[in-house]
PDB file of C-alpha atoms in Angstrom:
ATOM      1  CA  MET R   1      14.461  -2.725  -1.970  1.00  0.00           C
ATOM      2  CA  PHE R   2      13.023   1.304  -3.258  1.00  0.00           C
ATOM      3  CA  GLU R   3       9.565   1.672  -1.329  1.00  0.00           C
ATOM      4  CA  VAL R   4       6.162   3.082  -3.096  1.00  0.00           C
ATOM      5  CA  GLY R   5       3.504   4.207  -1.478  1.00  0.00           C
ATOM      6  CA  LEU R   6       0.206   3.634  -4.168  1.00  0.00           C
ATOM      7  CA  ILE R   7      -3.126   5.467  -3.253  1.00  0.00           C
ATOM      8  CA  ARG R   8      -5.760   3.980  -5.016  1.00  0.00           C
ATOM      9  CA  VAL R   9      -8.589   6.149  -5.132  1.00  0.00           C
ATOM     10  CA  ILE R  10     -12.039   4.108  -4.478  1.00  0.00           C
ATOM     11  CA  THR R  11     -12.792   2.899  -0.865  1.00  0.00           C
ATOM     12  CA  LEU R  12     -12.220  -0.766  -0.809  1.00  0.00           C
ATOM     13  CA  ASP R  13     -12.568  -3.472   1.882  1.00  0.00           C
ATOM     14  CA  ASP R  14     -11.510  -6.333   0.005  1.00  0.00           C
ATOM     15  CA  PRO R  15      -7.766  -6.704   0.356  1.00  0.00           C
ATOM     16  CA  LYS R  16      -7.040  -8.848  -2.984  1.00  0.00           C
ATOM     17  CA  GLN R  17      -8.645  -6.170  -4.464  1.00  0.00           C
ATOM     18  CA  LEU R  18      -7.205  -3.720  -2.450  1.00  0.00           C
ATOM     19  CA  THR R  19      -3.569  -4.482  -3.567  1.00  0.00           C
ATOM     20  CA  ILE R  20      -4.516  -5.551  -7.543  1.00  0.00           C
ATOM     21  CA  HIS R  21      -2.737  -2.615  -8.552  1.00  0.00           C
ATOM     22  CA  GLY R  22       0.894  -2.971  -6.572  1.00  0.00           C
ATOM     23  CA  ASN R  23       0.703  -6.619  -7.157  1.00  0.00           C
ATOM     24  CA  LEU R  24       1.190  -6.418 -11.147  1.00  0.00           C
ATOM     25  CA  ILE R  25       3.979  -3.384 -10.544  1.00  0.00           C
ATOM     26  CA  GLU R  26       5.861  -5.433  -8.059  1.00  0.00           C
ATOM     27  CA  SER R  27       5.639  -9.000 -10.478  1.00  0.00           C
ATOM     28  CA  LEU R  28       6.376  -7.035 -13.634  1.00  0.00           C
ATOM     29  CA  TYR R  29       9.104  -5.243 -11.834  1.00  0.00           C
ATOM     30  CA  PRO R  30      11.660  -6.566  -9.706  1.00  0.00           C
ATOM     31  CA  GLY R  31      13.135  -5.005  -6.599  1.00  0.00           C
ATOM     32  CA  ILE R  32      10.261  -2.542  -6.234  1.00  0.00           C
ATOM     33  CA  ALA R  33       7.751  -3.273  -2.880  1.00  0.00           C
ATOM     34  CA  VAL R  34       4.336  -1.527  -2.911  1.00  0.00           C
ATOM     35  CA  GLU R  35       2.028  -1.177  -0.259  1.00  0.00           C
ATOM     36  CA  SER R  36      -1.666   0.033  -1.124  1.00  0.00           C
ATOM     37  CA  ALA R  37      -4.415   2.151   0.779  1.00  0.00           C
ATOM     38  CA  CYS R  38      -7.715   3.707  -0.087  1.00  0.00           C
ATOM     39  CA  ILE R  39      -9.244   6.486   0.933  1.00  0.00           C
ATOM     40  CA  PRO R  40     -12.653   6.033   2.846  1.00  0.00           C
ATOM     41  CA  ASN R  41     -16.195   7.168   1.371  1.00  0.00           C
ATOM     42  CA  GLN R  42     -15.789   6.867  -2.134  1.00  0.00           C
ATOM     43  CA  PRO R  43     -17.206   4.242  -2.967  1.00  0.00           C
ATOM     44  CA  GLU R  44     -17.887   4.721  -7.019  1.00  0.00           C
ATOM     45  CA  GLY R  45     -14.125   6.262  -7.190  1.00  0.00           C
ATOM     46  CA  ILE R  46     -13.819   9.277 -10.308  1.00  0.00           C
ATOM     47  CA  HIS R  47     -15.644   9.521 -12.840  1.00  0.00           C
ATOM     48  CA  SER R  48     -16.952  13.548 -12.741  1.00  0.00           C
ATOM     49  CA  ALA R  49     -15.788  16.742 -11.836  1.00  0.00           C
ATOM     50  CA  GLU R  50     -17.600  16.985  -8.294  1.00  0.00           C
ATOM     51  CA  LEU R  51     -16.315  13.562  -7.005  1.00  0.00           C
ATOM     52  CA  CYS R  52     -12.921  14.491  -8.000  1.00  0.00           C
ATOM     53  CA  ARG R  53     -12.926  17.606  -6.347  1.00  0.00           C
ATOM     54  CA  GLU R  54     -13.617  15.190  -3.005  1.00  0.00           C
ATOM     55  CA  ALA R  55     -11.535  12.905  -3.923  1.00  0.00           C
ATOM     56  CA  ILE R  56      -8.281  15.003  -3.373  1.00  0.00           C
ATOM     57  CA  PRO R  57      -7.818  15.743  -0.551  1.00  0.00           C
ATOM     58  CA  LYS R  58      -9.184  12.398   1.317  1.00  0.00           C
ATOM     59  CA  ILE R  59      -5.956  11.801  -1.297  1.00  0.00           C
ATOM     60  CA  VAL R  60      -3.296  13.903   0.142  1.00  0.00           C
ATOM     61  CA  GLU R  61      -3.809  13.781   3.575  1.00  0.00           C
ATOM     62  CA  LEU R  62      -3.297   9.312   2.944  1.00  0.00           C
ATOM     63  CA  ALA R  63      -0.321  10.668   1.213  1.00  0.00           C
ATOM     64  CA  CYS R  64       1.554  12.761   4.082  1.00  0.00           C
ATOM     65  CA  ALA R  65      -0.238  10.787   6.952  1.00  0.00           C
ATOM     66  CA  LYS R  66       1.162   7.073   5.664  1.00  0.00           C
ATOM     67  CA  PHE R  67       3.062   7.787   2.553  1.00  0.00           C
ATOM     68  CA  ALA R  68       5.944  10.050   3.813  1.00  0.00           C
ATOM     69  CA  ASN R  69       8.871   8.042   4.473  1.00  0.00           C
ATOM     70  CA  LYS R  70       8.775   5.879   1.083  1.00  0.00           C
ATOM     71  CA  ASP R  71      10.808   6.536  -1.417  1.00  0.00           C
ATOM     72  CA  MET R  72       7.594   7.611  -4.601  1.00  0.00           C
ATOM     73  CA  ILE R  73       3.911   8.080  -4.606  1.00  0.00           C
ATOM     74  CA  LEU R  74       1.594   6.420  -6.696  1.00  0.00           C
ATOM     75  CA  VAL R  75      -2.086   7.367  -7.620  1.00  0.00           C
ATOM     76  CA  SER R  76      -3.234   4.570  -9.178  1.00  0.00           C
ATOM     77  CA  CYS R  77      -5.624   6.873 -11.549  1.00  0.00           C
ATOM     78  CA  ALA R  78      -5.595   7.987 -14.917  1.00  0.00           C
ATOM     79  CA  ASP R  79      -7.018  11.543 -13.943  1.00  0.00           C
ATOM     80  CA  ASP R  80      -3.821  12.357 -11.511  1.00  0.00           C
ATOM     81  CA  PRO R  81      -6.063  13.147  -9.131  1.00  0.00           C
ATOM     82  CA  GLY R  82      -3.814  15.198  -6.183  1.00  0.00           C
ATOM     83  CA  VAL R  83      -0.356  14.613  -7.815  1.00  0.00           C
ATOM     84  CA  GLU R  84       1.176  18.395  -8.043  1.00  0.00           C
ATOM     85  CA  GLU R  85      -1.020  18.394  -4.587  1.00  0.00           C
ATOM     86  CA  ILE R  86       0.993  15.362  -3.170  1.00  0.00           C
ATOM     87  CA  LYS R  87       4.391  17.808  -4.431  1.00  0.00           C
ATOM     88  CA  ALA R  88       3.435  20.453  -2.872  1.00  0.00           C
ATOM     89  CA  ALA R  89       3.140  18.661   0.364  1.00  0.00           C
ATOM     90  CA  LEU R  90       6.397  16.581   0.554  1.00  0.00           C
ATOM     91  CA  PRO R  91       9.004  18.692  -1.336  1.00  0.00           C
ATOM     92  CA  GLY R  92      11.456  16.050  -2.818  1.00  0.00           C
ATOM     93  CA  MET R  93       8.632  13.814  -2.937  1.00  0.00           C
ATOM     94  CA  PRO R  94       8.944  11.420  -6.432  1.00  0.00           C
ATOM     95  CA  VAL R  95       4.935  11.049  -8.364  1.00  0.00           C
ATOM     96  CA  THR R  96       3.447  10.663 -10.654  1.00  0.00           C
ATOM     97  CA  GLY R  97       0.149   9.254 -11.821  1.00  0.00           C
ATOM     98  CA  GLY R  98      -1.310   6.454 -13.933  1.00  0.00           C
ATOM     99  CA  GLY R  99      -2.401   9.813 -16.866  1.00  0.00           C
ATOM    100  CA  GLU R 100       0.615  11.563 -17.107  1.00  0.00           C
ATOM    101  CA  SER R 101       1.554   7.863 -17.262  1.00  0.00           C
ATOM    102  CA  ALA R 102       0.202   6.134 -19.414  1.00  0.00           C
ATOM    103  CA  VAL R 103       0.497   9.525 -22.456  1.00  0.00           C
ATOM    104  CA  ALA R 104       4.264   9.169 -22.043  1.00  0.00           C
ATOM    105  CA  ALA R 105       3.928   5.804 -22.574  1.00  0.00           C
ATOM    106  CA  ALA R 106       2.482   5.403 -25.385  1.00  0.00           C
ATOM    107  CA  LEU R 107       3.460   8.536 -27.530  1.00  0.00           C
ATOM    108  CA  ARG R 108       6.079   5.376 -27.630  1.00  0.00           C
ATOM    109  CA  TYR R 109       4.873   4.151 -30.135  1.00  0.00           C
ATOM    110  CA  GLY R 110       2.903   6.394 -32.093  1.00  0.00           C
ATOM    111  CA  PRO R 111       1.268  10.428 -33.024  1.00  0.00           C
ATOM    112  CA  ASN R 112      -3.022   9.203 -33.239  1.00  0.00           C
ATOM    113  CA  ILE R 113      -3.710   8.373 -29.760  1.00  0.00           C
ATOM    114  CA  GLY R 114      -7.410   7.247 -28.514  1.00  0.00           C
ATOM    115  CA  VAL R 115      -7.499   7.192 -25.393  1.00  0.00           C
ATOM    116  CA  LEU R 116     -10.573   3.792 -24.043  1.00  0.00           C
ATOM    117  CA  GLY R 117     -11.863   5.424 -20.719  1.00  0.00           C
ATOM    118  CA  ILE R 118     -15.177   5.752 -18.376  1.00  0.00           C
ATOM    119  CA  ILE R 119     -16.448   9.293 -19.275  1.00  0.00           C
ATOM    120  CA  ASP R 120     -17.016  12.076 -21.638  1.00  0.00           C
ATOM    121  CA  GLN R 121     -14.267  13.642 -21.250  1.00  0.00           C
ATOM    122  CA  ALA R 122     -10.683  12.768 -21.626  1.00  0.00           C
ATOM    123  CA  PRO R 123      -9.168  12.550 -18.729  1.00  0.00           C
ATOM    124  CA  LYS R 124      -6.732  15.629 -18.007  1.00  0.00           C
ATOM    125  CA  ALA R 125      -3.474  14.896 -19.057  1.00  0.00           C
ATOM    126  CA  TYR R 126      -4.384  13.456 -21.511  1.00  0.00           C
ATOM    127  CA  ARG R 127      -5.640  16.940 -23.123  1.00  0.00           C
ATOM    128  CA  ARG R 128      -3.149  18.572 -21.692  1.00  0.00           C
ATOM    129  CA  ILE R 129      -0.242  16.312 -23.316  1.00  0.00           C
ATOM    130  CA  LEU R 130      -1.844  15.192 -26.796  1.00  0.00           C
ATOM    131  CA  GLU R 131      -2.439  18.467 -27.843  1.00  0.00           C
ATOM    132  CA  GLY R 132      -3.182  18.088 -31.189  1.00  0.00           C
ATOM    133  CA  ARG R 133      -2.427  14.225 -31.490  1.00  0.00           C
ATOM    134  CA  LEU R 134      -5.703  13.177 -29.712  1.00  0.00           C
ATOM    135  CA  VAL R 135      -8.114  11.312 -32.199  1.00  0.00           C
ATOM    136  CA  GLY R 136     -10.804  10.681 -29.862  1.00  0.00           C
ATOM    137  CA  ASN R 137     -11.768   9.729 -26.302  1.00  0.00           C
ATOM    138  CA  TYR R 138     -13.905   6.194 -26.649  1.00  0.00           C
ATOM    139  CA  ARG R 139     -16.406   5.384 -23.901  1.00  0.00           C
ATOM    140  CA  PRO R 140     -18.138   2.502 -23.934  1.00  0.00           C
ATOM    141  CA  ASP R 141     -21.636   2.019 -24.315  1.00  0.00           C
ATOM    142  CA  GLY R 142     -22.565   1.164 -20.558  1.00  0.00           C
ATOM    143  CA  VAL R 143     -19.912   1.837 -19.038  1.00  0.00           C
ATOM    144  CA  PHE R 144     -20.589   5.085 -16.699  1.00  0.00           C
ATOM    145  CA  SER R 145     -17.878   4.453 -14.063  1.00  0.00           C
ATOM    146  CA  THR R 146     -15.272   1.719 -13.355  1.00  0.00           C
ATOM    147  CA  LEU R 147     -17.966   0.087 -11.260  1.00  0.00           C
ATOM    148  CA  ASP R 148     -19.706  -0.951 -14.942  1.00  0.00           C
ATOM    149  CA  LEU R 149     -16.224  -1.849 -16.289  1.00  0.00           C
ATOM    150  CA  GLN R 150     -16.366  -5.182 -13.817  1.00  0.00           C
ATOM    151  CA  THR R 151     -19.522  -7.069 -15.461  1.00  0.00           C
ATOM    152  CA  PRO R 152     -19.079  -8.814 -18.686  1.00  0.00           C
ATOM    153  CA  GLU R 153     -21.655  -5.864 -19.971  1.00  0.00           C
ATOM    154  CA  GLY R 154     -19.077  -3.970 -19.385  1.00  0.00           C
ATOM    155  CA  TYR R 155     -16.200  -5.743 -20.658  1.00  0.00           C
ATOM    156  CA  ALA R 156     -17.742  -7.120 -23.775  1.00  0.00           C
ATOM    157  CA  ALA R 157     -18.173  -3.163 -24.903  1.00  0.00           C
ATOM    158  CA  CYS R 158     -14.706  -2.441 -24.206  1.00  0.00           C
ATOM    159  CA  ILE R 159     -13.896  -4.972 -26.581  1.00  0.00           C
ATOM    160  CA  GLU R 160     -16.414  -3.418 -29.624  1.00  0.00           C
ATOM    161  CA  THR R 161     -15.101   0.241 -28.492  1.00  0.00           C
ATOM    162  CA  ALA R 162     -11.362  -1.230 -29.541  1.00  0.00           C
ATOM    163  CA  LYS R 163     -12.260  -2.317 -32.697  1.00  0.00           C
ATOM    164  CA  LYS R 164     -13.643   1.282 -33.157  1.00  0.00           C
ATOM    165  CA  MET R 165     -10.651   2.841 -32.183  1.00  0.00           C
ATOM    166  CA  ALA R 166      -9.046   0.112 -34.494  1.00  0.00           C
ATOM    167  CA  ALA R 167     -11.322   1.732 -37.652  1.00  0.00           C
ATOM    168  CA  ASP R 168     -11.033   5.199 -36.892  1.00  0.00           C
ATOM    169  CA  GLY R 169      -7.323   5.617 -37.351  1.00  0.00           C
ATOM    170  CA  CYS R 170      -6.075   5.380 -34.213  1.00  0.00           C
ATOM    171  CA  ASP R 171      -1.878   3.974 -34.004  1.00  0.00           C
ATOM    172  CA  VAL R 172      -2.657   3.372 -29.898  1.00  0.00           C
ATOM    173  CA  ILE R 173      -5.177   3.238 -27.210  1.00  0.00           C
ATOM    174  CA  ALA R 174      -4.383   4.166 -23.911  1.00  0.00           C
ATOM    175  CA  LEU R 175      -7.040   3.531 -21.000  1.00  0.00           C
ATOM    176  CA  GLY R 176      -8.050   6.523 -19.736  1.00  0.00           C
ATOM    177  CA  CYS R 177      -8.992   4.792 -16.761  1.00  0.00           C
ATOM    178  CA  THR R 178      -7.040   1.837 -13.557  1.00  0.00           C
ATOM    179  CA  GLY R 179     -10.654  -0.056 -13.326  1.00  0.00           C
ATOM    180  CA  LEU R 180      -9.130  -1.475 -16.731  1.00  0.00           C
ATOM    181  CA  ALA R 181      -5.988  -2.529 -15.754  1.00  0.00           C
ATOM    182  CA  THR R 182      -8.114  -4.166 -12.579  1.00  0.00           C
ATOM    183  CA  ILE R 183     -10.432  -6.491 -14.964  1.00  0.00           C
ATOM    184  CA  GLY R 184      -6.828  -6.987 -16.980  1.00  0.00           C
ATOM    185  CA  ILE R 185      -8.143  -6.214 -19.891  1.00  0.00           C
ATOM    186  CA  ALA R 186      -5.403  -4.694 -22.151  1.00  0.00           C
ATOM    187  CA  THR R 187      -4.171  -8.176 -23.736  1.00  0.00           C
ATOM    188  CA  GLU R 188      -6.891  -8.805 -24.813  1.00  0.00           C
ATOM    189  CA  LEU R 189      -7.752  -5.153 -26.430  1.00  0.00           C
ATOM    190  CA  GLU R 190      -4.738  -5.718 -27.827  1.00  0.00           C
ATOM    191  CA  ARG R 191      -6.357  -9.315 -29.517  1.00  0.00           C
ATOM    192  CA  VAL R 192      -8.834  -7.568 -31.260  1.00  0.00           C
ATOM    193  CA  SER R 193      -7.776  -3.884 -32.465  1.00  0.00           C
ATOM    194  CA  GLY R 194      -3.996  -5.168 -33.737  1.00  0.00           C
ATOM    195  CA  LEU R 195      -3.235  -2.195 -32.309  1.00  0.00           C
ATOM    196  CA  PRO R 196      -0.292  -1.222 -28.666  1.00  0.00           C
ATOM    197  CA  VAL R 197      -2.807  -0.521 -25.802  1.00  0.00           C
ATOM    198  CA  ILE R 198      -1.375   1.280 -23.080  1.00  0.00           C
ATOM    199  CA  ASP R 199      -2.478   0.093 -19.026  1.00  0.00           C
ATOM    200  CA  PRO R 200      -1.767   3.380 -16.972  1.00  0.00           C
ATOM    201  CA  VAL R 201      -0.884   0.410 -14.082  1.00  0.00           C
ATOM    202  CA  VAL R 202       2.058  -0.935 -15.966  1.00  0.00           C
ATOM    203  CA  ALA R 203       3.697   2.763 -17.263  1.00  0.00           C
ATOM    204  CA  MET R 204       3.107   3.818 -13.323  1.00  0.00           C
ATOM    205  CA  GLY R 205       5.343   0.808 -12.545  1.00  0.00           C
ATOM    206  CA  ALA R 206       8.004   1.753 -15.735  1.00  0.00           C
ATOM    207  CA  PHE R 207       9.002   5.031 -14.461  1.00  0.00           C
ATOM    208  CA  VAL R 208       8.844   3.529 -10.716  1.00  0.00           C
ATOM    209  CA  ALA R 209      11.438   0.994 -12.338  1.00  0.00           C
ATOM    210  CA  LEU R 210      13.040   4.940 -13.477  1.00  0.00           C
ATOM    211  CA  GLU R 211      13.183   6.276 -10.492  1.00  0.00           C
ATOM    212  CA  ALA R 212      15.036   3.050  -8.092  1.00  0.00           C
ATOM    213  CA  ALA R 213      17.438   3.045 -11.313  1.00  0.00           C
ATOM    214  CA  ARG R 214      17.984   6.818 -10.078  1.00  0.00           C
ATOM    215  CA  LYS R 215      18.363   6.136  -6.588  1.00  0.00           C
ATOM    216  CA  LYS R 216      20.568   3.479  -7.743  1.00  0.00           C
ATOM    217  CA  VAL R 217      23.218   5.853  -9.599  1.00  0.00           C
ATOM    218  CA  ARG R 218      22.822   8.552  -7.044  1.00  0.00           C
ATOM    219  CA  ALA R 219      24.332   5.709  -4.713  1.00  0.00           C
ATOM    220  CA  GLY R 220      27.117   5.075  -7.294  1.00  0.00           C
ATOM    221  CA  LEU R 221      25.724   1.607  -7.490  1.00  0.00           C
TER     222      LEU R 221
END
């Protein structure tokens, strides 16, 4: 069994909400066991540069304290906070976040990529990797944090935004917040837009599966 530590960047008391991303990965990729944990004192998650700065030390501390013996660590956030810092703190540990995973997967489907997220600027991995190929960053009306996605109004706004992205010439929609995975909206966005939609949590799972396969190859299995 390939063991993964998954860090949620929003503080959650409900075990079902805490493990929803890990459970999704386990359901899609056999042979992977995910243990989830969240950082403290981050009730709104990360939706600003200030909140990101506050979260990074907590993310790294959690990774080192709880997941140093895992086969891989995931940071379930599209902005990839703490990913590079965890790599520095735990040399040799495979680490990835929702952002860089989603972008890499999105490039498989076309050159003109739109990002649907919760902030006015695409997360850093999207901007870095998609230079010249980013049609635009789209924030649904009335959505400012991951909590807004969990309202009927937020859900409906995401649907309307996906339709606009198709009209604007996007080849693919890359979700810019793992909170969109929490509400399981990707399939509906594909239906209304006619475009492939890349869920960052599903994309992280694909990279976990790749690392698990590499481990088997190294072991001669």
